[in-house]
């Protein structure tokens, strides 16, 4: 007797902006707070010990789903029990969508731009009294 298998059609991107837009990732702490979720950071990250709370929220609010951080720069658009971090999303629920923004050829430039902007702000604060 043979077995049938449906192959997975993984959709992979290196653009975090595209991934966030498609899955509707919610990273605004004010929006999460408005939804009634207790917030312990400003970036919308939920730690693994809060997974049950997120799953219960999604069960009661079927428009939302869980996105899992599975490693540095890597996110999948589904709930995985062994994730390192979790996010709430309200967009495409395609479980085969994933991102690894560290593979983006532009990533070193984006990182340098972000660090330069942060250093400029710190320099302004430091030299404000001069």
XYZ file of N, CA and C in Angstrom:
390
model
N 0.842 -1.169 0.000
C 0.000 0.000 0.000
C 0.891 1.237 0.000
N 0.620 2.164 -0.882
C 1.424 3.371 -1.008
C 0.909 4.484 -0.119
N 1.730 5.454 0.057
C 1.357 6.620 0.854
C 1.453 7.862 -0.023
N 0.585 8.795 0.222
C 0.612 10.055 -0.501
C 1.093 11.154 0.419
N 1.771 12.090 -0.176
C 2.279 13.209 0.599
C 2.072 14.481 -0.197
N 1.699 15.538 0.466
C 1.556 16.828 -0.194
C 2.817 17.640 0.102
N 3.585 17.967 -0.930
C 4.802 18.745 -0.676
C 4.454 20.160 -0.222
N 5.285 20.699 0.625
C 5.090 22.073 1.095
C 5.705 23.015 0.086
N 5.034 24.083 -0.174
C 5.521 25.110 -1.081
C 5.944 26.321 -0.258
N 7.152 26.277 0.255
C 7.669 27.344 1.103
C 7.812 28.628 0.296
N 7.309 29.721 0.845
C 7.525 31.048 0.277
C 8.564 31.728 1.148
N 9.727 31.979 0.579
C 10.851 32.524 1.338
C 11.162 33.930 0.854
N 11.391 34.839 1.783
C 11.787 36.194 1.441
C 12.937 36.628 2.348
N 13.693 37.607 1.876
C 14.751 38.182 2.703
C 14.370 39.594 3.139
N 13.190 40.039 2.750
C 12.731 41.388 3.082
C 11.795 41.351 4.289
N 12.267 41.889 5.399
C 11.435 41.937 6.603
C 10.232 42.849 6.384
N 10.426 43.931 5.628
C 9.302 44.835 5.347
C 8.192 44.105 4.597
N 8.560 43.308 3.599
C 7.567 42.553 2.836
C 6.862 41.535 3.736
N 7.642 40.828 4.548
C 7.065 39.828 5.444
C 6.091 40.486 6.418
N 6.503 41.583 7.058
C 5.638 42.277 8.015
C 4.352 42.758 7.354
N 4.472 43.284 6.142
C 3.305 43.783 5.425
C 2.345 42.638 5.082
N 2.880 41.533 4.589
C 2.022 40.417 4.171
C 1.320 39.746 5.344
N 2.044 39.515 6.436
C 1.425 38.799 7.568
C 0.708 39.740 8.525
N 0.898 41.047 8.352
C 0.252 42.009 9.237
C 0.799 41.976 10.642
N 2.114 41.860 10.759
C 2.766 41.770 12.068
C 2.454 43.008 12.908
N 2.042 42.792 14.137
C 1.704 43.897 15.036
C 2.862 44.080 16.010
N 3.583 45.176 15.841
C 4.717 45.436 16.729
C 4.498 46.689 17.569
N 3.395 47.381 17.360
C 3.092 48.595 18.106
C 2.517 48.230 19.470
N 3.249 48.557 20.520
C 2.806 48.180 21.867
C 1.477 48.822 22.236
N 1.182 50.005 21.696
C -0.092 50.651 22.004
C -1.262 49.870 21.406
N -1.080 49.354 20.197
C -2.140 48.547 19.584
C -2.343 47.251 20.354
N -1.245 46.625 20.763
C -1.354 45.398 21.554
C -2.036 45.662 22.888
N -1.704 46.776 23.502
C -2.336 47.150 24.767
C -3.822 47.412 24.554
N -4.179 48.068 23.461
C -5.567 48.345 23.135
C -6.350 47.042 22.942
N -5.670 46.006 22.439
C -6.308 44.703 22.258
C -6.492 43.953 23.586
N -5.948 44.502 24.675
C -6.109 43.897 25.989
C -4.974 42.980 26.405
N -3.864 43.015 25.670
C -2.711 42.183 26.016
C -1.754 42.961 26.897
N -1.257 42.328 27.939
C -0.275 42.961 28.814
C 1.059 43.043 28.086
N 1.641 44.214 28.077
C 2.860 44.456 27.313
C 4.028 44.614 28.282
N 5.130 43.895 27.997
C 6.315 44.034 28.834
C 7.518 44.534 28.037
N 7.279 45.003 26.788
C 8.342 45.611 25.983
C 7.696 46.495 24.922
N 8.501 47.251 24.203
C 7.974 48.176 23.206
C 7.990 47.623 21.782
N 8.469 46.407 21.586
C 8.640 45.890 20.230
C 7.627 44.821 19.833
N 6.686 44.504 20.691
C 5.659 43.538 20.345
C 6.089 42.086 20.462
N 7.224 41.832 21.090
C 7.716 40.470 21.249
C 7.041 39.822 22.456
N 6.604 38.589 22.269
C 6.072 37.804 23.371
C 7.048 36.665 23.645
N 7.426 36.507 24.884
C 8.367 35.460 25.269
C 7.658 34.103 25.287
N 8.420 33.019 25.194
C 7.809 31.681 25.119
C 6.835 31.366 26.251
N 7.073 31.874 27.446
C 6.170 31.554 28.557
C 4.800 32.228 28.395
N 4.652 33.107 27.386
C 3.359 33.755 27.142
C 2.629 33.167 25.939
N 3.141 32.056 25.411
C 2.539 31.444 24.225
C 1.092 31.026 24.481
N 0.813 30.440 25.628
C -0.559 30.004 25.923
C -1.527 31.187 25.898
N -1.088 32.330 26.425
C -1.915 33.544 26.418
C -2.204 33.998 24.981
N -1.180 33.961 24.133
C -1.354 34.349 22.731
C -2.303 33.397 22.001
N -2.124 32.109 22.217
C -2.980 31.127 21.562
C -4.430 31.276 21.997
N -4.651 31.559 23.261
C -6.014 31.774 23.750
C -6.609 33.028 23.113
N -5.806 34.086 23.007
C -6.278 35.312 22.357
C -6.680 35.017 20.907
N -5.848 34.264 20.189
C -6.133 33.936 18.788
C -7.359 33.029 18.661
N -7.560 32.159 19.638
C -8.746 31.294 19.617
C -10.015 32.132 19.746
N -9.967 33.164 20.574
C -11.123 34.027 20.784
C -11.269 35.090 19.693
N -10.198 35.394 18.985
C -10.180 36.427 17.947
C -9.581 35.822 16.679
N -10.426 35.199 15.874
C -9.933 34.384 14.759
C -9.279 35.193 13.637
N -9.352 36.517 13.672
C -8.671 37.332 12.660
C -7.163 37.366 12.895
N -6.722 36.982 14.074
C -5.311 37.067 14.453
C -4.654 35.685 14.420
N -3.342 35.697 14.277
C -2.577 34.453 14.341
C -1.194 34.744 14.917
N -0.462 33.683 15.218
C 0.849 33.793 15.856
C 1.952 33.609 14.812
N 2.968 34.466 14.897
C 4.185 34.356 14.092
C 5.305 33.975 15.052
N 6.170 33.067 14.635
C 7.225 32.555 15.513
C 8.607 32.998 15.044
N 9.400 33.500 15.989
C 10.814 33.767 15.733
C 11.588 32.491 16.025
N 12.241 31.933 15.001
C 12.901 30.637 15.173
C 14.418 30.744 15.248
N 14.936 31.943 15.170
C 16.382 32.134 15.251
C 16.734 33.550 14.838
N 17.995 33.889 14.881
C 18.396 35.250 14.502
C 17.962 35.595 13.079
N 17.071 36.576 12.961
C 16.619 37.039 11.662
C 15.623 36.152 10.956
N 15.179 35.064 11.605
C 14.301 34.095 10.946
C 12.948 34.021 11.638
N 11.897 34.177 10.839
C 10.531 34.128 11.342
C 9.696 33.258 10.416
N 8.756 32.520 11.001
C 7.810 31.733 10.225
C 6.402 32.187 10.574
N 5.522 32.098 9.596
C 4.162 32.612 9.744
C 3.218 31.553 10.313
N 3.623 30.950 11.388
C 2.787 29.968 12.085
C 3.331 29.816 13.506
N 2.584 29.133 14.316
C 3.015 28.895 15.690
C 3.839 27.611 15.742
N 5.036 27.730 16.275
C 5.896 26.566 16.507
C 6.202 26.530 17.995
N 5.987 25.404 18.611
C 6.113 25.312 20.067
C 7.543 25.513 20.564
N 8.532 25.364 19.702
C 9.923 25.511 20.141
C 10.531 26.848 19.727
N 9.690 27.850 19.491
C 10.185 29.159 19.077
C 10.872 29.911 20.209
N 11.686 30.861 19.833
C 12.377 31.691 20.818
C 11.600 32.949 21.163
N 10.719 33.362 20.246
C 9.884 34.532 20.467
C 8.636 34.408 19.610
N 7.621 35.164 19.990
C 6.345 35.092 19.284
C 5.811 36.494 19.072
N 5.017 36.647 18.013
C 4.406 37.917 17.663
C 2.955 37.669 17.301
N 2.156 38.697 17.413
C 0.771 38.632 16.994
C 0.682 39.261 15.612
N -0.135 38.679 14.742
C -0.286 39.206 13.386
C -1.749 39.165 12.977
N -2.082 40.054 12.045
C -3.449 40.101 11.510
C -3.345 40.348 10.006
N -3.000 39.312 9.303
C -2.848 39.402 7.850
C -2.899 38.009 7.258
N -2.118 37.813 6.200
C -2.090 36.518 5.521
C -1.665 35.426 6.498
N -2.420 34.333 6.518
C -2.139 33.240 7.448
C -1.409 32.087 6.779
N -0.797 32.316 5.643
C -0.077 31.271 4.910
C 1.036 30.698 5.795
N 0.909 29.439 6.261
C 1.907 28.882 7.179
C 3.238 28.555 6.510
N 3.293 28.642 5.186
C 4.536 28.337 4.476
C 5.368 29.574 4.178
N 4.951 30.725 4.667
C 5.690 31.964 4.445
C 6.740 32.135 5.540
N 7.965 32.414 5.129
C 9.038 32.627 6.102
C 10.006 33.686 5.600
N 10.774 34.244 6.529
C 11.749 35.285 6.199
C 13.050 35.015 6.944
N 14.142 35.377 6.298
C 15.447 35.466 6.966
C 16.092 36.730 6.446
N 15.877 37.838 7.172
C 16.355 39.128 6.684
C 17.874 39.265 6.758
N 18.554 38.382 7.475
C 20.016 38.452 7.532
C 20.655 38.014 6.213
N 19.889 37.370 5.339
C 20.391 36.974 4.023
C 20.203 38.057 2.967
N 19.545 39.146 3.337
C 19.337 40.260 2.408
C 20.691 40.886 2.077
N 21.053 40.997 0.794
C 22.337 41.596 0.434
C 22.475 43.043 0.922
N 21.340 43.706 1.157
C 21.353 45.093 1.641
C 21.484 45.179 3.163
N 21.398 44.055 3.855
C 21.371 44.061 5.323
C 22.549 44.803 5.952
N 23.798 44.591 5.527
C 24.896 45.336 6.157
C 24.744 46.854 6.024
N 24.226 47.309 4.877
C 24.017 48.744 4.684
C 22.900 49.266 5.579
N 21.818 48.498 5.679
C 20.709 48.898 6.545
C 21.146 48.957 8.006
N 21.950 47.992 8.407
C 22.458 47.971 9.778
C 23.362 49.176 10.033
N 24.242 49.462 9.092
C 25.139 50.613 9.244
C 24.348 51.913 9.314
N 23.327 52.057 8.469
C 22.486 53.255 8.510
C 21.795 53.400 9.856
N 21.273 52.298 10.389
C 20.590 52.341 11.681
C 21.528 52.715 12.817
N 22.724 52.142 12.807
C 23.713 52.455 13.847
C 24.149 53.906 13.735
N 24.380 54.388 12.520
C 24.793 55.784 12.326
C 23.720 56.746 12.823
N 22.450 56.444 12.539
C 21.358 57.303 12.997
C 21.285 57.318 14.522
N 21.451 56.150 15.140
C 21.412 56.081 16.607
C 22.582 56.834 17.220
N 23.768 56.705 16.639
C 24.931 57.428 17.154
C 24.762 58.937 17.000
N 24.130 59.382 15.922
C 23.885 60.814 15.731
C 22.960 61.356 16.815
N 21.922 60.590 17.149
C 21.001 61.014 18.206
C 21.727 61.077 19.543
N 22.535 60.057 19.847
C 23.285 60.053 21.108
C 24.280 61.215 21.154
N 24.901 61.518 20.043
C 25.837 62.628 19.995
C 25.124 63.955 20.248
N 23.932 64.115 19.660
C 23.152 65.335 19.893
C 22.794 65.482 21.362
N 22.412 64.378 21.990
C 22.045 64.418 23.405
C 23.279 64.757 24.250
N 24.403 64.127 23.934
C 25.630 64.344 24.703
C 26.117 65.784 24.583
N 26.012 66.365 23.397
C 26.561 67.703 23.166
C 25.525 68.801 23.265
N 24.378 68.518 23.779
C 23.293 69.488 23.872
C 23.678 70.695 24.711
N 24.405 70.489 25.773
C 24.767 71.594 26.669
C 25.968 72.401 26.199
N 26.665 71.931 25.163
C 27.863 72.626 24.698
C 27.562 73.812 23.834
